[in-house]
Short mmCIF file of C-alpha atoms and ligand atoms in Angstrom, two decimals:
data_model
loop_
_atom_site.label_atom_id
_atom_site.label_comp_id
_atom_site.label_asym_id
_atom_site.label_seq_id
_atom_site.Cartn_x
_atom_site.Cartn_y
_atom_site.Cartn_z
CA MET A 1 0.10 -0.12 0.08
CA GLN A 2 1.16 3.51 -0.77
CA PRO A 3 0.91 6.41 1.83
CA ALA A 4 -1.41 9.30 1.06
CA VAL A 5 -2.21 12.76 2.24
CA VAL A 6 -6.11 12.99 2.66
CA VAL A 7 -7.03 16.72 2.30
CA THR A 8 -10.51 17.59 3.01
CA GLY A 9 -12.29 20.88 1.71
CA ALA A 10 -9.99 20.90 -0.95
CA SER A 11 -12.14 22.81 -3.50
CA SER A 12 -11.37 26.27 -2.22
CA GLY A 13 -9.34 28.43 -0.09
CA LEU A 14 -6.86 26.66 2.46
CA GLY A 15 -7.69 23.25 1.12
CA VAL A 16 -6.47 24.11 -2.33
CA GLU A 17 -3.18 25.41 -0.58
CA PHE A 18 -2.69 22.33 1.51
CA ALA A 19 -3.09 20.21 -1.58
CA LYS A 20 -0.36 22.09 -3.32
CA LEU A 21 1.94 21.69 -0.47
CA ALA A 22 1.27 18.10 -0.34
CA ALA A 23 1.89 17.71 -4.13
CA ALA A 24 4.87 19.72 -4.01
CA GLU A 25 6.46 17.04 -1.43
CA GLY A 26 5.41 14.45 -4.54
CA ALA A 27 2.90 12.87 -2.24
CA ARG A 28 -0.20 10.96 -3.30
CA VAL A 29 -2.95 13.41 -2.52
CA VAL A 30 -6.75 12.59 -2.03
CA LEU A 31 -8.98 15.91 -2.80
CA ILE A 32 -12.16 15.75 -1.00
CA ALA A 33 -15.32 18.28 -1.21
CA ARG A 34 -18.40 18.52 -2.84
CA SER A 35 -17.55 20.63 -5.96
CA ARG A 36 -16.16 18.14 -8.43
CA PRO A 37 -15.21 20.73 -11.36
CA GLU A 38 -12.99 22.56 -8.84
CA LEU A 39 -11.62 19.43 -7.57
CA ASP A 40 -10.69 18.15 -11.26
CA ALA A 41 -9.11 21.49 -11.71
CA LEU A 42 -7.01 21.54 -8.93
CA ALA A 43 -6.08 17.90 -9.50
CA ALA A 44 -4.74 18.46 -13.16
CA SER A 45 -2.92 21.77 -12.15
CA ILE A 46 -0.95 20.05 -9.19
CA ASP A 47 -0.72 16.82 -10.88
CA PRO A 48 -0.76 16.93 -14.94
CA SER A 49 0.36 13.30 -15.29
CA GLY A 50 -2.82 12.17 -12.92
CA ARG A 51 -0.86 9.73 -11.48
CA LEU A 52 -0.62 11.04 -7.94
CA THR A 53 -3.71 12.89 -7.34
CA VAL A 54 -7.34 10.98 -6.65
CA VAL A 55 -10.72 13.15 -6.45
CA LEU A 56 -13.38 12.30 -4.17
CA SER A 57 -16.70 14.21 -4.55
CA LEU A 58 -18.69 13.80 -1.67
CA ASP A 59 -20.66 15.62 1.09
CA LEU A 60 -18.88 15.14 4.64
CA SER A 61 -22.21 15.99 6.22
CA SER A 62 -23.30 12.60 5.05
CA PRO A 63 -22.97 9.90 7.93
CA ASP A 64 -21.36 7.30 5.54
CA ALA A 65 -18.80 9.59 4.21
CA GLY A 66 -15.90 8.26 6.46
CA GLU A 67 -16.94 4.82 5.27
CA VAL A 68 -17.10 5.89 1.64
CA ILE A 69 -13.40 7.49 1.94
CA VAL A 70 -11.68 4.40 3.78
CA ARG A 71 -13.28 2.12 1.00
CA GLU A 72 -12.00 4.30 -1.82
CA LEU A 73 -8.56 4.30 -0.41
CA GLU A 74 -8.48 0.77 0.03
CA ALA A 75 -9.50 0.36 -3.63
CA LEU A 76 -6.69 2.28 -4.76
CA ASP A 77 -4.08 0.43 -2.53
CA LEU A 78 -3.55 3.74 -0.48
CA TYR A 79 -3.48 4.61 3.15
CA CYS A 80 -3.75 7.75 5.06
CA HIS A 81 -0.34 8.84 6.28
CA ILE A 82 -1.46 12.52 6.69
CA LEU A 83 -4.81 13.76 7.20
CA ILE A 84 -5.66 17.47 6.84
CA ASN A 85 -9.15 17.85 8.44
CA ASN A 86 -9.75 21.37 6.67
CA ALA A 87 -13.39 21.18 5.16
CA GLY A 88 -15.60 23.52 7.55
CA PHE A 89 -18.11 26.25 7.27
CA GLY A 90 -19.99 28.75 9.49
CA LEU A 91 -23.49 30.85 9.66
CA PHE A 92 -23.44 34.36 11.07
CA GLY A 93 -26.86 35.16 12.85
CA ASP A 94 -28.58 34.30 15.86
CA ALA A 95 -29.29 30.68 16.49
CA VAL A 96 -32.79 31.08 17.08
CA GLU A 97 -33.17 32.76 13.70
CA LEU A 98 -30.79 30.69 11.44
CA ASP A 99 -32.16 27.23 10.11
CA ARG A 100 -31.60 24.41 12.49
CA GLN A 101 -30.73 21.91 9.92
CA GLN A 102 -28.01 24.05 8.33
CA GLN A 103 -26.60 24.56 12.12
CA LEU A 104 -26.48 20.83 12.72
CA GLY A 105 -24.48 20.72 9.26
CA ILE A 106 -21.76 22.82 10.85
CA ILE A 107 -21.56 19.97 13.47
CA ASP A 108 -21.66 17.13 10.58
CA VAL A 109 -19.00 18.58 8.97
CA ASN A 110 -16.75 20.54 11.35
CA VAL A 111 -16.99 18.30 14.11
CA ARG A 112 -18.49 14.87 13.24
CA ALA A 113 -16.47 14.10 9.95
CA ALA A 114 -13.54 15.42 11.27
CA THR A 115 -13.78 13.00 14.27
CA ASP A 116 -14.64 10.16 12.12
CA LEU A 117 -11.69 10.34 10.14
CA MET A 118 -9.41 10.81 13.05
CA LEU A 119 -10.97 7.86 14.71
CA ARG A 120 -10.88 5.98 11.42
CA PHE A 121 -6.87 6.75 10.41
CA LEU A 122 -5.14 7.31 13.77
CA PRO A 123 -5.10 3.75 14.66
CA GLY A 124 -3.54 2.73 11.34
CA MET A 125 -0.82 5.66 12.03
CA VAL A 126 -0.13 4.37 15.78
CA ALA A 127 0.31 0.57 14.35
CA ARG A 128 2.71 1.87 11.78
CA ARG A 129 4.20 4.29 14.06
CA SER A 130 3.99 7.06 11.77
CA GLY A 131 1.51 9.75 10.72
CA ALA A 132 0.02 13.15 11.17
CA VAL A 133 -3.06 14.99 11.61
CA LEU A 134 -3.73 18.55 11.10
CA ASN A 135 -6.94 20.07 12.11
CA VAL A 136 -7.88 23.43 11.00
CA GLY A 137 -9.47 25.02 13.91
CA SER A 138 -9.73 28.79 14.26
CA VAL A 139 -9.08 31.66 16.80
CA ALA A 140 -12.82 31.70 16.88
CA GLY A 141 -12.20 28.62 19.08
CA PHE A 142 -10.59 30.15 21.93
CA ALA A 143 -13.95 32.43 22.80
CA PRO A 144 -17.79 31.94 22.75
CA GLY A 145 -19.16 33.48 19.82
CA PRO A 146 -22.69 34.96 19.91
CA ARG A 147 -24.12 35.31 16.54
CA MET A 148 -21.96 32.27 15.33
CA ALA A 149 -22.36 30.17 18.21
CA VAL A 150 -22.29 26.94 16.64
CA TYR A 151 -19.43 27.63 14.56
CA PHE A 152 -17.22 28.94 17.59
CA ALA A 153 -18.23 26.07 19.80
CA SER A 154 -17.28 23.58 16.74
CA LYS A 155 -13.89 25.14 16.61
CA ALA A 156 -13.61 24.94 20.39
CA TYR A 157 -14.25 21.25 20.33
CA LEU A 158 -11.38 20.79 17.55
CA ILE A 159 -8.69 22.55 19.65
CA SER A 160 -9.85 20.51 22.53
CA ILE A 161 -9.97 17.12 20.90
CA SER A 162 -6.60 17.87 18.78
CA GLN A 163 -4.97 18.56 22.34
CA GLY A 164 -6.35 15.31 23.72
CA LEU A 165 -5.81 12.94 21.05
CA ARG A 166 -2.06 14.32 20.59
CA GLN A 167 -1.59 13.29 24.21
CA GLU A 168 -2.90 9.85 23.57
CA VAL A 169 -0.55 9.20 20.35
CA ARG A 170 2.64 11.21 20.97
CA GLY A 171 4.50 7.88 22.23
CA ALA A 172 3.63 6.23 19.06
CA GLY A 173 5.36 8.91 16.90
CA VAL A 174 2.43 10.20 15.53
CA THR A 175 1.50 14.23 15.77
CA VAL A 176 -1.93 15.89 16.02
CA THR A 177 -1.67 19.60 15.36
CA CYS A 178 -4.32 22.35 15.41
CA LEU A 179 -4.16 25.17 13.12
CA CYS A 180 -6.12 28.13 14.43
CA PRO A 181 -6.13 30.88 11.97
CA GLY A 182 -7.77 34.40 12.31
CA PRO A 183 -9.37 35.95 9.01
CA VAL A 184 -8.02 34.42 5.81
CA ARG A 185 -8.57 35.78 2.16
CA THR A 186 -10.91 32.66 0.98
CA PRO A 187 -14.79 32.43 0.12
CA PHE A 188 -15.39 31.36 3.94
CA LEU A 189 -16.40 34.43 5.46
CA ALA A 190 -18.86 35.61 2.49
CA ARG A 191 -20.24 32.08 2.42
CA ALA A 192 -20.88 32.38 6.13
CA GLY A 193 -22.34 35.83 5.89
CA ALA A 194 -19.77 37.00 8.12
CA ASP A 195 -17.69 39.28 5.65
CA ARG A 196 -18.74 42.67 6.98
CA VAL A 197 -18.82 41.78 10.84
CA ALA A 198 -16.70 43.79 12.84
CA LEU A 199 -14.89 41.20 14.50
CA PHE A 200 -13.56 39.78 11.55
CA LYS A 201 -12.87 43.31 9.74
CA LEU A 202 -10.83 44.16 13.23
CA LEU A 203 -7.86 41.36 12.53
CA PRO A 204 -5.92 41.73 9.23
CA LYS A 205 -6.77 38.99 6.72
CA LEU A 206 -4.00 36.76 5.81
CA ASP A 207 -3.01 34.98 2.56
CA ALA A 208 -4.38 31.54 2.31
CA ALA A 209 -0.95 30.30 0.90
CA ASP A 210 1.03 31.85 4.04
CA VAL A 211 -1.52 30.30 6.27
CA ALA A 212 -1.73 26.87 4.76
CA ARG A 213 2.33 26.91 4.86
CA ALA A 214 2.33 27.68 8.58
CA GLY A 215 -0.07 25.06 9.44
CA TRP A 216 2.02 22.49 7.19
CA ASN A 217 5.24 23.34 8.59
CA ALA A 218 3.81 23.08 12.31
CA MET A 219 2.34 19.78 11.31
CA ARG A 220 5.75 18.79 10.04
CA ALA A 221 7.60 19.88 13.23
CA GLY A 222 5.06 18.03 15.45
CA HIS A 223 3.71 21.38 17.25
CA ALA A 224 0.39 21.22 19.09
CA LEU A 225 -0.80 24.57 17.83
CA CYS A 226 -0.07 26.97 15.35
CA VAL A 227 -1.86 30.66 15.30
CA PRO A 228 -0.61 32.33 12.20
CA GLY A 229 -0.16 36.20 12.43
CA ILE A 230 0.98 38.29 15.41
CA SER A 231 -2.55 40.14 15.65
CA ASN A 232 -4.22 36.48 16.04
CA LYS A 233 -1.37 35.29 18.71
CA VAL A 234 -2.19 38.89 20.69
CA SER A 235 -5.99 38.45 20.53
CA ILE A 236 -5.69 34.86 21.87
CA ALA A 237 -3.42 35.84 24.69
CA LEU A 238 -5.90 38.55 25.92
CA THR A 239 -8.64 36.31 25.48
CA ARG A 240 -6.86 33.96 27.88
CA MET A 241 -6.08 36.80 30.39
CA MET A 242 -9.45 38.26 30.36
CA PRO A 243 -12.32 36.96 32.33
CA ARG A 244 -14.65 34.81 30.21
CA SER A 245 -17.35 37.44 30.96
CA LEU A 246 -15.60 40.11 29.50
CA VAL A 247 -14.62 38.05 26.43
CA LEU A 248 -18.17 37.16 25.89
CA ALA A 249 -19.18 40.79 26.37
CA LEU A 250 -16.39 41.82 24.03
CA VAL A 251 -17.38 39.30 21.29
CA GLY A 252 -21.01 39.62 21.46
CA TYR A 253 -20.24 43.39 20.94
CA LEU A 254 -18.30 43.19 17.75
CA GLN A 255 -20.66 40.52 16.47
CA ARG A 256 -23.68 43.37 16.77
CA ALA A 257 -21.36 46.09 15.55
CA ARG A 258 -21.74 45.28 11.86
CA ARG A 259 -23.14 48.15 10.25
CA ARG A 260 -21.34 50.76 12.19
CA LEU A 261 -17.93 49.44 11.52
CA ALA A 262 -18.91 48.11 8.12
N1 LIG B 1 -11.36 31.65 5.97
C1 LIG B 1 -11.14 32.31 7.04
O1 LIG B 1 -11.45 33.45 7.57
C2 LIG B 1 -11.22 31.06 8.15
C3 LIG B 1 -10.65 31.46 9.72
C4 LIG B 1 -10.47 30.59 10.53
C5 LIG B 1 -10.78 29.17 10.41
N2 LIG B 1 -11.19 28.91 8.93
C6 LIG B 1 -11.21 27.52 8.77
O2 LIG B 1 -10.49 27.06 7.47
C7 LIG B 1 -11.22 26.12 6.97
C8 LIG B 1 -11.17 26.12 5.42
O3 LIG B 1 -12.06 27.09 5.03
P1 LIG B 1 -11.54 28.33 3.96
O4 LIG B 1 -11.24 29.51 4.78
O5 LIG B 1 -10.79 27.60 2.96
O6 LIG B 1 -13.09 28.27 3.17
P2 LIG B 1 -13.91 27.99 1.97
O7 LIG B 1 -12.74 28.35 0.72
O8 LIG B 1 -14.98 28.29 2.22
O9 LIG B 1 -13.49 26.20 1.87
C9 LIG B 1 -14.42 25.58 2.74
C10 LIG B 1 -14.00 24.12 2.02
O10 LIG B 1 -14.57 23.30 2.96
C11 LIG B 1 -15.47 22.19 2.09
N3 LIG B 1 -16.90 21.77 2.53
C12 LIG B 1 -17.71 22.73 3.14
N4 LIG B 1 -18.66 22.10 3.53
C13 LIG B 1 -18.68 20.60 2.81
C14 LIG B 1 -19.44 19.48 3.03
N5 LIG B 1 -20.68 19.55 3.34
N6 LIG B 1 -18.83 18.15 2.33
C15 LIG B 1 -17.31 18.46 1.89
N7 LIG B 1 -16.72 19.66 1.82
C16 LIG B 1 -17.33 20.44 2.22
C17 LIG B 1 -15.85 23.45 0.74
O11 LIG B 1 -16.04 22.46 -0.32
P3 LIG B 1 -17.41 22.32 -1.21
O12 LIG B 1 -18.22 23.65 -0.94
O13 LIG B 1 -16.90 21.90 -2.46
O14 LIG B 1 -17.79 21.02 -0.56
C18 LIG B 1 -14.68 23.99 0.68
O15 LIG B 1 -13.41 22.94 -0.17
C19 LIG B 1 -12.53 26.00 7.22
O16 LIG B 1 -12.27 24.73 8.27
C20 LIG B 1 -12.79 27.00 8.16
O17 LIG B 1 -13.68 26.97 9.34
C21 LIG B 1 -11.22 29.52 7.98
#
């Protein structure tokens, strides 16, 4: 069997950059997202020979997505050596007003699918005593987030599980890293309806290529956490120093101050 880098959310934004980084190392890359044309175009650009890249167009919110991915890898004689849990989305608005199913979809993709893939692939990595997971969290995971409550909570979960699993597998030579970006220039904020929100306008937007490279390097170095950008590091440090009630009030204010600062 051949080792492969599995990248979820590879049709856009950070996922495209992770796929490029993996391909630049000559790895077999498995590209996963729903948008088939974007995945096919990326595969053609990073692997013109078509021998190293596999495209899996599927919806990670589907309960059988993990099973489908494992079956596809086995059929191709591949095993997951590096898992990049990058797929994710958010929704801006009060939870009581947003669609319930769409909000549950955030948990299905950001939390359930990411966990499912780790639980499926980590045992093999531990048995081989080699492998790495990179989970894409967010600075949002360090604070409660009124008006994006489910999204912020999903990222807090990813930070927590990354640290817990990392501790469990570290003796086996396997690493789990959590990349926690602030705002990045990708379609994410516009898709979430949050591109005009004050909280995300205060922090400078970083380039997707730079953020992905920082995360990739942190994963390669076996680091636990990667927060790209000074302003994001400072905002997390402040969040950790301030009482939770003050953080909540501040985030709540910034999430409401949309029109004034937009
Ligand atoms: N951009 C930011 O400001 C920012 C900040 C902090 C953290 N992040 C995190 O970074 C990660 C990547 O986001 P991005 O900024 O690159 O945003 P993006 O350009 O919107 O990319 C999101 C990716 O997730 C995939 N995805 C979403 N729902 C899916 C589903 N149901 N099934 C399969 N794939 C799905 C999308 O593919 P399809 O639509 O083709 O399925 C797309 O490839 C996310 O986890 C996000 O939470 C982003």
